[in-house]
């Protein structure tokens, strides 16, 4: 658990359960009602990524430099693999930040802890890995979700209350995860924002990337229909 964030204690398990259920359900309804805005933001994000003239720094500020710099050609399989990974990380980080900011400006997203604080968790490598796993379930038509206990293991957080209040609720409000609080526990699947981002921005850009040359060709990016 981050040292600057105090643990969350459960005074009443049933009361806490209802709180989580209410907040995650409210977030899901808001994003579903504004899905056209989410889709529009994902396409605007695609255009911004194609332009490749700005990137987001760790503090959330924009810098007037490309989010992906061209590198020299290589045939080294290790370098090729590393470039592919780093491109994916840069693409995910910058794309999610940009799309979240667009939706924040349209009052689509409302996050209890503040977007600036929660976005750092949304784009870290563990969350990115989980995003790919959850998106994979959707792409394979399995519709699989994971349990809160799975998150406890993935993030090495023993305090489930902290995980619910500092992770599950904010990620649901950001649209990264969709959380259903059932009597059997919390079921977490891909969120609306995350899915639209992957389909309409992430995948088209990633498909145009050549790890050998270290570049992506904006002209070869196929915009989603």
CSV table of N, CA and C in Angstrom, one decimal, residues 133-146 180 187-190:
chain,number,residue,atom,x,y,z
A,133,UNK,N,-5.8,-8.3,-20.3
A,133,UNK,CA,-6.4,-9.5,-20.0
A,133,UNK,C,-7.9,-9.4,-20.1
A,134,UNK,N,-8.5,-8.4,-19.5
A,134,UNK,CA,-9.9,-8.2,-19.6
A,134,UNK,C,-10.4,-7.9,-21.0
A,135,UNK,N,-9.6,-7.2,-21.8
A,135,UNK,CA,-10.0,-6.9,-23.2
A,135,UNK,C,-9.9,-8.2,-24.0
A,136,UNK,N,-9.0,-9.1,-23.6
A,136,UNK,CA,-8.9,-10.4,-24.2
A,136,UNK,C,-10.1,-11.2,-24.0
A,137,UNK,N,-10.7,-11.2,-22.8
A,137,UNK,CA,-11.9,-11.9,-22.6
A,137,UNK,C,-13.0,-11.4,-23.5
A,138,UNK,N,-13.1,-10.1,-23.7
A,138,UNK,CA,-14.2,-9.6,-24.6
A,138,UNK,C,-13.9,-10.0,-26.0
A,139,UNK,N,-12.7,-9.9,-26.5
A,139,UNK,CA,-12.4,-10.2,-27.9
A,139,UNK,C,-12.6,-11.7,-28.2
A,140,UNK,N,-12.4,-12.5,-27.2
A,140,UNK,CA,-12.6,-14.0,-27.4
A,140,UNK,C,-14.1,-14.4,-27.1
A,141,UNK,N,-14.9,-13.4,-26.8
A,141,UNK,CA,-16.3,-13.7,-26.5
A,141,UNK,C,-16.6,-14.6,-25.3
A,142,UNK,N,-15.6,-14.6,-24.4
A,142,UNK,CA,-15.8,-15.4,-23.2
A,142,UNK,C,-16.6,-14.7,-22.1
A,143,UNK,N,-16.5,-13.3,-22.2
A,143,UNK,CA,-17.2,-12.5,-21.2
A,143,UNK,C,-16.8,-12.8,-19.8
A,144,UNK,N,-15.5,-13.2,-19.6
A,144,UNK,CA,-15.0,-13.6,-18.3
A,144,UNK,C,-14.7,-12.3,-17.4
A,145,UNK,N,-15.0,-12.4,-16.1
A,145,UNK,CA,-14.6,-11.4,-15.2
A,145,UNK,C,-13.7,-12.0,-14.1
A,146,UNK,N,-13.1,-11.1,-13.3
A,146,UNK,CA,-12.3,-11.6,-12.2
A,146,UNK,C,-12.9,-11.1,-10.9
A,180,UNK,N,-19.5,-5.3,-10.8
A,180,UNK,CA,-20.8,-5.7,-10.3
A,180,UNK,C,-20.6,-6.3,-8.9
A,187,UNK,N,-17.4,-8.7,-9.0
A,187,UNK,CA,-17.0,-9.2,-10.3
A,187,UNK,C,-16.6,-8.1,-11.2
A,188,UNK,N,-15.3,-8.1,-11.7
A,188,UNK,CA,-14.7,-7.0,-12.4
A,188,UNK,C,-14.5,-7.4,-13.8
A,189,UNK,N,-14.9,-6.6,-14.8
A,189,UNK,CA,-14.7,-6.8,-16.2
A,189,UNK,C,-14.3,-5.5,-16.8
A,190,UNK,N,-14.1,-5.5,-18.1
A,190,UNK,CA,-13.6,-4.3,-18.8
A,190,UNK,C,-14.6,-3.2,-18.8
